[in-house]
Amino acid sequence: MKCVKQAFIILLSLVLTTSCAQPNLLTDVSDTDSDDALYYEAKQKLDALEWDAAIDIIENQISPSYAAKVSVKETLAGAYAGKCGFTFVDIISGMQNSPSANIFPFFVSIFGGNTLDTASCDQAISIISSLGTVLQRTQDQNLFMTILGIARIGTTISAKLDPTNDGVVDGVYNTNYSVCHNYSGAPGTATATDGWAQPGPSPQNPLAIPAPVVAPTRSITDTEAKKIASGIGLIFENISALASVLSGDNSTLTALQDALEQCESVAGAGNCTATNEAAVGPELLYTIRVLMDTNGMGFGACDPSKVYPDAAACCPRLKIPGF
């Protein structure tokens, strides 16, 4: 009987370690220092919404070769996305259940009540971008990029124009808050200036947008506007992946497709898919500021049908010289 029991134990051990060429099923709980065990722990931390703990395990405890696996990178990007202030399911569910044609305010509303960390969003984008181009990545990875683009827009605007973090741009828009200017001076002073060179027919146009007498309390800087532009570029670049999970009559999806058309009508065909700030030129920067001020998709009262060339009716002082 003793021999039979020993043989059974040996057989069970062999099954657990070699069956179907799979690793030992007890590895995750028996060898706590192995990469498999550490990765298992990281995913548990992710499920428990313990973002920093999951990030620490993957970045500092798992071996570099194991951390280079695509699945591990995806998990790490998910942890950074959670730390940024959102979950994948929240945004998709929100777009399916509460679609909105007014995309910029809608993206801000998604993050109401959440603790925001825009740098973590940037890190998540960097990780997924490292997996390849839009044609090299999987459909799921491209879908993740559209969600990260939405997060980049929503968190950037929220961090600046929604200080009470209730999901709504606070104050009296166009008086205390602005998406139209980049004020570098002290808020509320006449010395606040706008350093953004105004785009026009000539790239060498020396004119700059003058600041009004009193600067608003909060305004979108050039750096922030470029981040927003690259966020919407991520959405436009991967919009087919987003369309795969939203119905064709989804208001948000339709509004995004309209936004792409509007953007290209101003910035030019193919010029609205910049996915990083460095690729955002003055024409696209101008376009994004005006789109954020339209009444159809933004925060202002601008008529989107008159965005170009009659931009003076939208963001004040943004009229392109020569038109």
mmCIF file of C-alpha atoms in Angstrom:
data_model
loop_
_atom_site.group_PDB
_atom_site.id
_atom_site.type_symbol
_atom_site.label_atom_id
_atom_site.label_comp_id
_atom_site.label_asym_id
_atom_site.label_seq_id
_atom_site.Cartn_x
_atom_site.Cartn_y
_atom_site.Cartn_z
ATOM 1 C CA MET A 1 0.000 0.000 0.000
ATOM 2 C CA LYS A 2 2.858 2.362 0.849
ATOM 3 C CA CYS A 3 4.350 1.866 -2.620
ATOM 4 C CA VAL A 4 0.992 2.564 -4.267
ATOM 5 C CA LYS A 5 0.656 5.819 -2.348
ATOM 6 C CA GLN A 6 4.194 6.872 -3.306
ATOM 7 C CA ALA A 7 3.503 6.064 -6.952
ATOM 8 C CA PHE A 8 0.284 8.128 -6.870
ATOM 9 C CA ILE A 9 2.123 11.129 -5.398
ATOM 10 C CA ILE A 10 4.831 10.887 -8.045
ATOM 11 C CA LEU A 11 2.208 10.601 -10.822
ATOM 12 C CA LEU A 12 0.266 13.594 -9.482
ATOM 13 C CA SER A 13 3.467 15.618 -9.342
ATOM 14 C CA LEU A 14 4.291 14.761 -12.940
ATOM 15 C CA VAL A 15 0.787 15.725 -14.100
ATOM 16 C CA LEU A 16 0.969 19.083 -12.344
ATOM 17 C CA THR A 17 4.391 19.901 -13.748
ATOM 18 C CA THR A 18 4.281 18.518 -17.267
ATOM 19 C CA SER A 19 0.692 17.988 -18.437
ATOM 20 C CA CYS A 20 -0.083 19.851 -21.677
ATOM 21 C CA ALA A 21 3.315 21.565 -21.458
ATOM 22 C CA GLN A 22 1.904 23.917 -18.812
ATOM 23 C CA PRO A 23 3.921 25.208 -15.813
ATOM 24 C CA ASN A 24 3.381 23.757 -12.385
ATOM 25 C CA LEU A 25 -0.156 24.626 -11.285
ATOM 26 C CA LEU A 26 1.100 25.110 -7.749
ATOM 27 C CA THR A 27 3.844 27.532 -8.792
ATOM 28 C CA ASP A 28 1.801 30.641 -8.059
ATOM 29 C CA VAL A 29 1.360 29.695 -4.415
ATOM 30 C CA SER A 30 4.440 27.577 -3.698
ATOM 31 C CA ASP A 31 7.273 29.625 -5.233
ATOM 32 C CA THR A 32 6.518 33.191 -4.275
ATOM 33 C CA ASP A 33 9.746 34.527 -5.782
ATOM 34 C CA SER A 34 9.153 33.229 -9.308
ATOM 35 C CA ASP A 35 8.104 35.560 -12.107
ATOM 36 C CA ASP A 36 4.870 33.629 -12.529
ATOM 37 C CA ALA A 37 4.045 34.037 -8.853
ATOM 38 C CA LEU A 38 4.921 37.728 -8.842
ATOM 39 C CA TYR A 39 2.834 38.349 -11.950
ATOM 40 C CA TYR A 40 -0.073 36.491 -10.367
ATOM 41 C CA GLU A 41 0.275 38.759 -7.325
ATOM 42 C CA ALA A 42 0.412 41.865 -9.553
ATOM 43 C CA LYS A 43 -2.860 40.886 -11.221
ATOM 44 C CA GLN A 44 -4.421 40.346 -7.803
ATOM 45 C CA LYS A 45 -3.330 43.860 -6.816
ATOM 46 C CA LEU A 46 -4.825 45.158 -10.054
ATOM 47 C CA ASP A 47 -8.153 43.460 -9.300
ATOM 48 C CA ALA A 48 -8.066 45.046 -5.828
ATOM 49 C CA LEU A 49 -7.467 48.489 -7.437
ATOM 50 C CA GLU A 50 -4.072 48.720 -5.738
ATOM 51 C CA TRP A 51 -2.393 50.424 -8.675
ATOM 52 C CA ASP A 52 0.935 51.390 -7.108
ATOM 53 C CA ALA A 53 1.443 47.903 -5.679
ATOM 54 C CA ALA A 54 0.820 46.282 -9.077
ATOM 55 C CA ILE A 55 3.166 48.756 -10.790
ATOM 56 C CA ASP A 56 5.905 48.163 -8.212
ATOM 57 C CA ILE A 57 5.785 44.393 -8.665
ATOM 58 C CA ILE A 58 5.991 44.561 -12.461
ATOM 59 C CA GLU A 59 8.579 47.322 -12.693
ATOM 60 C CA ASN A 60 10.823 46.429 -9.739
ATOM 61 C CA GLN A 61 10.381 42.781 -8.841
ATOM 62 C CA ILE A 62 9.666 40.798 -12.003
ATOM 63 C CA SER A 63 12.663 40.042 -14.209
ATOM 64 C CA PRO A 64 13.147 42.365 -17.213
ATOM 65 C CA SER A 65 12.708 39.524 -19.704
ATOM 66 C CA TYR A 66 9.386 38.499 -18.136
ATOM 67 C CA ALA A 67 8.218 42.121 -17.871
ATOM 68 C CA ALA A 68 8.858 42.480 -21.611
ATOM 69 C CA LYS A 69 6.041 40.046 -22.413
ATOM 70 C CA VAL A 70 3.101 41.683 -24.189
ATOM 71 C CA SER A 71 0.579 40.415 -21.637
ATOM 72 C CA VAL A 72 2.637 41.848 -18.777
ATOM 73 C CA LYS A 73 2.978 45.199 -20.557
ATOM 74 C CA GLU A 74 -0.796 45.282 -21.061
ATOM 75 C CA THR A 75 -1.294 44.643 -17.339
ATOM 76 C CA LEU A 76 1.180 47.397 -16.470
ATOM 77 C CA ALA A 77 -0.619 49.820 -18.798
ATOM 78 C CA GLY A 78 -3.889 48.885 -17.098
ATOM 79 C CA ALA A 79 -2.388 49.677 -13.701
ATOM 80 C CA TYR A 80 -1.208 53.084 -14.888
ATOM 81 C CA ALA A 81 -4.627 53.737 -16.436
ATOM 82 C CA GLY A 82 -6.250 52.956 -13.096
ATOM 83 C CA LYS A 83 -3.820 55.250 -11.312
ATOM 84 C CA CYS A 84 -4.646 57.932 -13.873
ATOM 85 C CA GLY A 85 -8.213 57.913 -12.567
ATOM 86 C CA PHE A 86 -10.379 55.566 -14.621
ATOM 87 C CA THR A 87 -11.169 51.981 -15.466
ATOM 88 C CA PHE A 88 -11.660 50.668 -18.993
ATOM 89 C CA VAL A 89 -15.147 49.359 -18.219
ATOM 90 C CA ASP A 90 -16.306 52.702 -16.772
ATOM 91 C CA ILE A 91 -15.620 54.617 -19.969
ATOM 92 C CA ILE A 92 -17.009 52.031 -22.384
ATOM 93 C CA SER A 93 -20.134 51.611 -20.241
ATOM 94 C CA GLY A 94 -20.553 55.360 -20.029
ATOM 95 C CA MET A 95 -20.325 55.753 -23.801
ATOM 96 C CA GLN A 96 -22.794 52.928 -24.368
ATOM 97 C CA ASN A 97 -25.330 53.915 -21.719
ATOM 98 C CA SER A 98 -25.062 57.703 -21.701
ATOM 99 C CA PRO A 99 -23.850 58.734 -25.150
ATOM 100 C CA SER A 100 -23.305 62.421 -25.750
ATOM 101 C CA ALA A 101 -22.694 64.502 -28.852
ATOM 102 C CA ASN A 102 -21.069 67.204 -26.713
ATOM 103 C CA ILE A 103 -17.813 65.293 -26.475
ATOM 104 C CA PHE A 104 -15.478 67.595 -24.527
ATOM 105 C CA PRO A 105 -17.861 68.208 -21.586
ATOM 106 C CA PHE A 106 -18.817 64.520 -21.691
ATOM 107 C CA PHE A 107 -15.194 63.434 -21.396
ATOM 108 C CA VAL A 108 -14.760 65.787 -18.424
ATOM 109 C CA SER A 109 -17.893 64.387 -16.751
ATOM 110 C CA ILE A 110 -16.511 60.834 -16.852
ATOM 111 C CA PHE A 111 -13.823 61.760 -14.341
ATOM 112 C CA GLY A 112 -16.000 63.616 -11.843
ATOM 113 C CA GLY A 113 -15.203 62.491 -8.298
ATOM 114 C CA ASN A 114 -12.052 60.605 -9.327
ATOM 115 C CA THR A 115 -8.524 61.344 -8.164
ATOM 116 C CA LEU A 116 -6.650 62.283 -11.331
ATOM 117 C CA ASP A 117 -3.020 61.648 -12.226
ATOM 118 C CA THR A 118 -2.449 62.770 -15.804
ATOM 119 C CA ALA A 119 1.194 61.621 -15.790
ATOM 120 C CA SER A 120 0.015 58.040 -15.266
ATOM 121 C CA CYS A 121 -2.247 58.339 -18.308
ATOM 122 C CA ASP A 122 0.780 59.432 -20.310
ATOM 123 C CA GLN A 123 2.723 56.416 -19.053
ATOM 124 C CA ALA A 124 -0.069 54.028 -20.069
ATOM 125 C CA ILE A 125 -0.123 55.546 -23.558
ATOM 126 C CA SER A 126 3.654 55.174 -23.831
ATOM 127 C CA ILE A 127 3.460 51.480 -22.892
ATOM 128 C CA ILE A 128 0.775 50.608 -25.448
ATOM 129 C CA SER A 129 2.537 52.703 -28.110
ATOM 130 C CA SER A 130 5.668 50.602 -27.560
ATOM 131 C CA LEU A 131 3.758 47.544 -28.796
ATOM 132 C CA GLY A 132 3.801 48.828 -32.374
ATOM 133 C CA THR A 133 1.929 51.001 -34.846
ATOM 134 C CA VAL A 134 -1.837 51.047 -35.185
ATOM 135 C CA LEU A 135 -1.517 48.385 -37.913
ATOM 136 C CA GLN A 136 0.796 46.213 -35.815
ATOM 137 C CA ARG A 137 -1.278 46.316 -32.620
ATOM 138 C CA THR A 138 -4.289 44.125 -31.945
ATOM 139 C CA GLN A 139 -7.859 45.412 -32.082
ATOM 140 C CA ASP A 140 -8.045 45.280 -28.287
ATOM 141 C CA GLN A 141 -4.835 47.270 -27.932
ATOM 142 C CA ASN A 142 -6.129 49.896 -30.360
ATOM 143 C CA LEU A 143 -9.394 50.062 -28.441
ATOM 144 C CA PHE A 144 -7.365 50.634 -25.288
ATOM 145 C CA MET A 145 -5.603 53.507 -27.072
ATOM 146 C CA THR A 146 -8.909 55.207 -27.892
ATOM 147 C CA ILE A 147 -9.871 54.952 -24.225
ATOM 148 C CA LEU A 148 -6.493 56.368 -23.228
ATOM 149 C CA GLY A 149 -7.051 59.202 -25.699
ATOM 150 C CA ILE A 150 -10.379 59.991 -24.030
ATOM 151 C CA ALA A 151 -8.651 59.823 -20.654
ATOM 152 C CA ARG A 152 -5.904 62.198 -21.800
ATOM 153 C CA ILE A 153 -8.508 64.744 -22.902
ATOM 154 C CA GLY A 154 -10.794 64.388 -19.908
ATOM 155 C CA THR A 155 -8.113 64.381 -17.228
ATOM 156 C CA THR A 156 -6.185 67.292 -18.752
ATOM 157 C CA ILE A 157 -9.245 69.525 -18.974
ATOM 158 C CA SER A 158 -10.581 68.383 -15.601
ATOM 159 C CA ALA A 159 -7.304 69.037 -13.809
ATOM 160 C CA LYS A 160 -7.336 72.655 -15.015
ATOM 161 C CA LEU A 161 -10.989 73.715 -15.397
ATOM 162 C CA ASP A 162 -12.754 71.507 -12.848
ATOM 163 C CA PRO A 163 -10.995 72.272 -9.528
ATOM 164 C CA THR A 164 -13.979 71.041 -7.489
ATOM 165 C CA ASN A 165 -13.761 67.715 -9.351
ATOM 166 C CA ASP A 166 -17.504 67.331 -9.844
ATOM 167 C CA GLY A 167 -17.295 66.517 -13.555
ATOM 168 C CA VAL A 168 -18.404 69.973 -14.728
ATOM 169 C CA VAL A 169 -16.263 72.927 -15.815
ATOM 170 C CA ASP A 170 -16.651 75.364 -12.942
ATOM 171 C CA GLY A 171 -17.173 79.110 -12.859
ATOM 172 C CA VAL A 172 -18.540 81.340 -15.591
ATOM 173 C CA TYR A 173 -17.101 80.071 -18.816
ATOM 174 C CA ASN A 174 -15.327 82.650 -21.013
ATOM 175 C CA THR A 175 -15.053 84.955 -17.979
ATOM 176 C CA ASN A 176 -13.245 82.926 -15.361
ATOM 177 C CA TYR A 177 -12.286 79.921 -17.488
ATOM 178 C CA SER A 178 -10.960 79.696 -21.005
ATOM 179 C CA VAL A 179 -9.912 77.165 -23.634
ATOM 180 C CA CYS A 180 -9.024 79.943 -26.046
ATOM 181 C CA HIS A 181 -5.848 81.373 -24.567
ATOM 182 C CA ASN A 182 -2.559 80.424 -22.994
ATOM 183 C CA TYR A 183 -2.015 82.864 -20.133
ATOM 184 C CA SER A 184 1.484 82.870 -18.758
ATOM 185 C CA GLY A 185 1.080 85.849 -16.442
ATOM 186 C CA ALA A 186 -0.407 85.911 -12.966
ATOM 187 C CA PRO A 187 -4.166 85.194 -12.994
ATOM 188 C CA GLY A 188 -6.295 88.308 -12.869
ATOM 189 C CA THR A 189 -3.576 90.709 -14.010
ATOM 190 C CA ALA A 190 -3.239 92.754 -17.146
ATOM 191 C CA THR A 191 0.288 91.418 -17.618
ATOM 192 C CA ALA A 192 -0.936 87.960 -18.540
ATOM 193 C CA THR A 193 0.239 87.206 -22.051
ATOM 194 C CA ASP A 194 -0.377 84.611 -24.669
ATOM 195 C CA GLY A 195 2.766 83.209 -26.236
ATOM 196 C CA TRP A 196 1.079 81.141 -28.915
ATOM 197 C CA ALA A 197 2.003 82.424 -32.354
ATOM 198 C CA GLN A 198 -1.181 82.865 -34.335
ATOM 199 C CA PRO A 199 -1.270 80.541 -37.354
ATOM 200 C CA GLY A 200 -2.106 81.947 -40.738
ATOM 201 C CA PRO A 201 -1.473 81.528 -44.461
ATOM 202 C CA SER A 202 2.255 81.870 -43.830
ATOM 203 C CA PRO A 203 4.111 79.692 -41.332
ATOM 204 C CA GLN A 204 6.296 82.740 -40.665
ATOM 205 C CA ASN A 205 3.348 84.857 -39.538
ATOM 206 C CA PRO A 206 4.829 86.931 -36.696
ATOM 207 C CA LEU A 207 1.512 87.937 -35.116
ATOM 208 C CA ALA A 208 0.590 86.683 -31.638
ATOM 209 C CA ILE A 209 -2.808 86.515 -29.991
ATOM 210 C CA PRO A 210 -3.085 89.433 -27.561
ATOM 211 C CA ALA A 211 -4.398 88.730 -24.085
ATOM 212 C CA PRO A 212 -7.485 90.597 -22.857
ATOM 213 C CA VAL A 213 -7.138 93.175 -20.116
ATOM 214 C CA VAL A 214 -7.950 90.693 -17.349
ATOM 215 C CA ALA A 215 -6.932 87.087 -17.636
ATOM 216 C CA PRO A 216 -9.389 84.397 -16.581
ATOM 217 C CA THR A 217 -8.778 82.523 -13.347
ATOM 218 C CA ARG A 218 -7.968 79.335 -15.203
ATOM 219 C CA SER A 219 -7.000 78.733 -18.815
ATOM 220 C CA ILE A 220 -5.601 75.983 -21.002
ATOM 221 C CA THR A 221 -1.872 76.369 -21.632
ATOM 222 C CA ASP A 222 -0.167 75.456 -24.878
ATOM 223 C CA THR A 223 1.251 72.321 -23.266
ATOM 224 C CA GLU A 224 -2.214 71.281 -22.103
ATOM 225 C CA ALA A 225 -3.841 72.122 -25.444
ATOM 226 C CA LYS A 226 -1.230 70.013 -27.241
ATOM 227 C CA LYS A 227 -1.919 67.149 -24.853
ATOM 228 C CA ILE A 228 -5.641 67.440 -25.594
ATOM 229 C CA ALA A 229 -4.904 67.550 -29.341
ATOM 230 C CA SER A 230 -2.773 64.411 -29.105
ATOM 231 C CA GLY A 231 -5.524 62.740 -27.067
ATOM 232 C CA ILE A 232 -8.083 63.343 -29.761
ATOM 233 C CA GLY A 233 -5.449 62.230 -32.280
ATOM 234 C CA LEU A 234 -5.254 58.870 -30.490
ATOM 235 C CA ILE A 235 -9.029 58.551 -30.805
ATOM 236 C CA PHE A 236 -9.043 59.484 -34.486
ATOM 237 C CA GLU A 237 -6.167 57.104 -35.271
ATOM 238 C CA ASN A 238 -7.936 54.168 -33.602
ATOM 239 C CA ILE A 239 -11.570 55.128 -34.179
ATOM 240 C CA SER A 240 -12.373 51.917 -36.071
ATOM 241 C CA ALA A 241 -11.567 49.941 -32.926
ATOM 242 C CA LEU A 242 -13.959 52.125 -30.934
ATOM 243 C CA ALA A 243 -16.636 51.680 -33.577
ATOM 244 C CA SER A 244 -16.348 47.916 -33.111
ATOM 245 C CA VAL A 245 -17.785 48.130 -29.581
ATOM 246 C CA LEU A 246 -20.266 50.976 -30.085
ATOM 247 C CA SER A 247 -23.356 50.849 -32.263
ATOM 248 C CA GLY A 248 -23.420 52.845 -35.461
ATOM 249 C CA ASP A 249 -26.024 55.250 -34.088
ATOM 250 C CA ASN A 250 -24.087 55.985 -30.887
ATOM 251 C CA SER A 251 -24.114 59.761 -30.401
ATOM 252 C CA THR A 252 -20.581 59.956 -29.037
ATOM 253 C CA LEU A 253 -19.155 57.910 -31.902
ATOM 254 C CA THR A 254 -21.018 60.014 -34.458
ATOM 255 C CA ALA A 255 -19.796 63.206 -32.774
ATOM 256 C CA LEU A 256 -16.197 61.969 -32.867
ATOM 257 C CA GLN A 257 -16.504 61.165 -36.563
ATOM 258 C CA ASP A 258 -17.950 64.650 -37.130
ATOM 259 C CA ALA A 259 -15.119 66.156 -35.066
ATOM 260 C CA LEU A 260 -12.563 64.453 -37.310
ATOM 261 C CA GLU A 261 -14.253 65.915 -40.374
ATOM 262 C CA GLN A 262 -14.405 69.379 -38.795
ATOM 263 C CA CYS A 263 -10.807 69.178 -37.661
ATOM 264 C CA GLU A 264 -9.537 68.217 -41.108
ATOM 265 C CA SER A 265 -11.593 70.984 -42.715
ATOM 266 C CA VAL A 266 -9.420 73.452 -40.766
ATOM 267 C CA ALA A 267 -6.086 71.730 -40.206
ATOM 268 C CA GLY A 268 -6.083 69.749 -43.453
ATOM 269 C CA ALA A 269 -6.707 66.114 -44.358
ATOM 270 C CA GLY A 270 -4.497 63.738 -42.391
ATOM 271 C CA ASN A 271 -3.329 66.460 -40.018
ATOM 272 C CA CYS A 272 -5.527 65.613 -37.019
ATOM 273 C CA THR A 273 -4.016 62.333 -35.895
ATOM 274 C CA ALA A 274 -0.991 63.622 -33.982
ATOM 275 C CA THR A 275 -0.604 61.192 -31.075
ATOM 276 C CA ASN A 276 2.068 63.053 -29.111
ATOM 277 C CA GLU A 277 2.486 66.688 -28.156
ATOM 278 C CA ALA A 278 5.636 67.189 -30.226
ATOM 279 C CA ALA A 279 3.675 66.453 -33.427
ATOM 280 C CA VAL A 280 1.016 69.120 -32.758
ATOM 281 C CA GLY A 281 1.699 72.133 -34.987
ATOM 282 C CA PRO A 282 0.173 75.627 -34.689
ATOM 283 C CA GLU A 283 -2.667 74.940 -37.128
ATOM 284 C CA LEU A 284 -3.822 71.875 -35.185
ATOM 285 C CA LEU A 285 -3.378 73.708 -31.889
ATOM 286 C CA TYR A 286 -5.568 76.497 -33.233
ATOM 287 C CA THR A 287 -8.171 74.010 -34.467
ATOM 288 C CA ILE A 288 -8.444 72.151 -31.155
ATOM 289 C CA ARG A 289 -8.895 75.407 -29.210
ATOM 290 C CA VAL A 290 -11.724 76.451 -31.508
ATOM 291 C CA LEU A 291 -13.383 73.004 -31.447
ATOM 292 C CA MET A 292 -13.351 73.107 -27.635
ATOM 293 C CA ASP A 293 -15.225 76.410 -27.882
ATOM 294 C CA THR A 294 -17.983 75.226 -30.227
ATOM 295 C CA ASN A 295 -21.509 74.787 -28.917
ATOM 296 C CA GLY A 296 -21.861 71.397 -30.601
ATOM 297 C CA MET A 297 -18.919 69.613 -28.999
ATOM 298 C CA GLY A 298 -17.259 72.026 -26.595
ATOM 299 C CA PHE A 299 -17.817 74.578 -23.850
ATOM 300 C CA GLY A 300 -18.613 77.830 -25.672
ATOM 301 C CA ALA A 301 -21.238 79.310 -27.954
ATOM 302 C CA CYS A 302 -19.368 79.130 -31.231
ATOM 303 C CA ASP A 303 -21.323 77.907 -34.255
ATOM 304 C CA PRO A 304 -19.243 74.979 -35.576
ATOM 305 C CA SER A 305 -20.420 75.670 -39.123
ATOM 306 C CA LYS A 306 -18.565 78.981 -38.950
ATOM 307 C CA VAL A 307 -15.358 77.763 -37.350
ATOM 308 C CA TYR A 308 -13.338 78.541 -40.451
ATOM 309 C CA PRO A 309 -12.618 81.170 -41.478
ATOM 310 C CA ASP A 310 -14.937 83.127 -39.132
ATOM 311 C CA ALA A 311 -13.145 82.001 -35.978
ATOM 312 C CA ALA A 312 -13.444 85.427 -34.346
ATOM 313 C CA ALA A 313 -17.039 84.497 -33.495
ATOM 314 C CA CYS A 314 -15.712 81.539 -31.520
ATOM 315 C CA CYS A 315 -12.582 81.990 -29.447
ATOM 316 C CA PRO A 316 -12.049 85.784 -29.365
ATOM 317 C CA ARG A 317 -8.893 86.992 -31.133
ATOM 318 C CA LEU A 318 -8.379 83.723 -32.981
ATOM 319 C CA LYS A 319 -9.362 85.000 -36.414
ATOM 320 C CA ILE A 320 -6.726 83.958 -38.935
ATOM 321 C CA PRO A 321 -5.097 86.971 -40.642
ATOM 322 C CA GLY A 322 -5.936 87.281 -44.310
ATOM 323 C CA PHE A 323 -9.408 85.659 -44.117
#
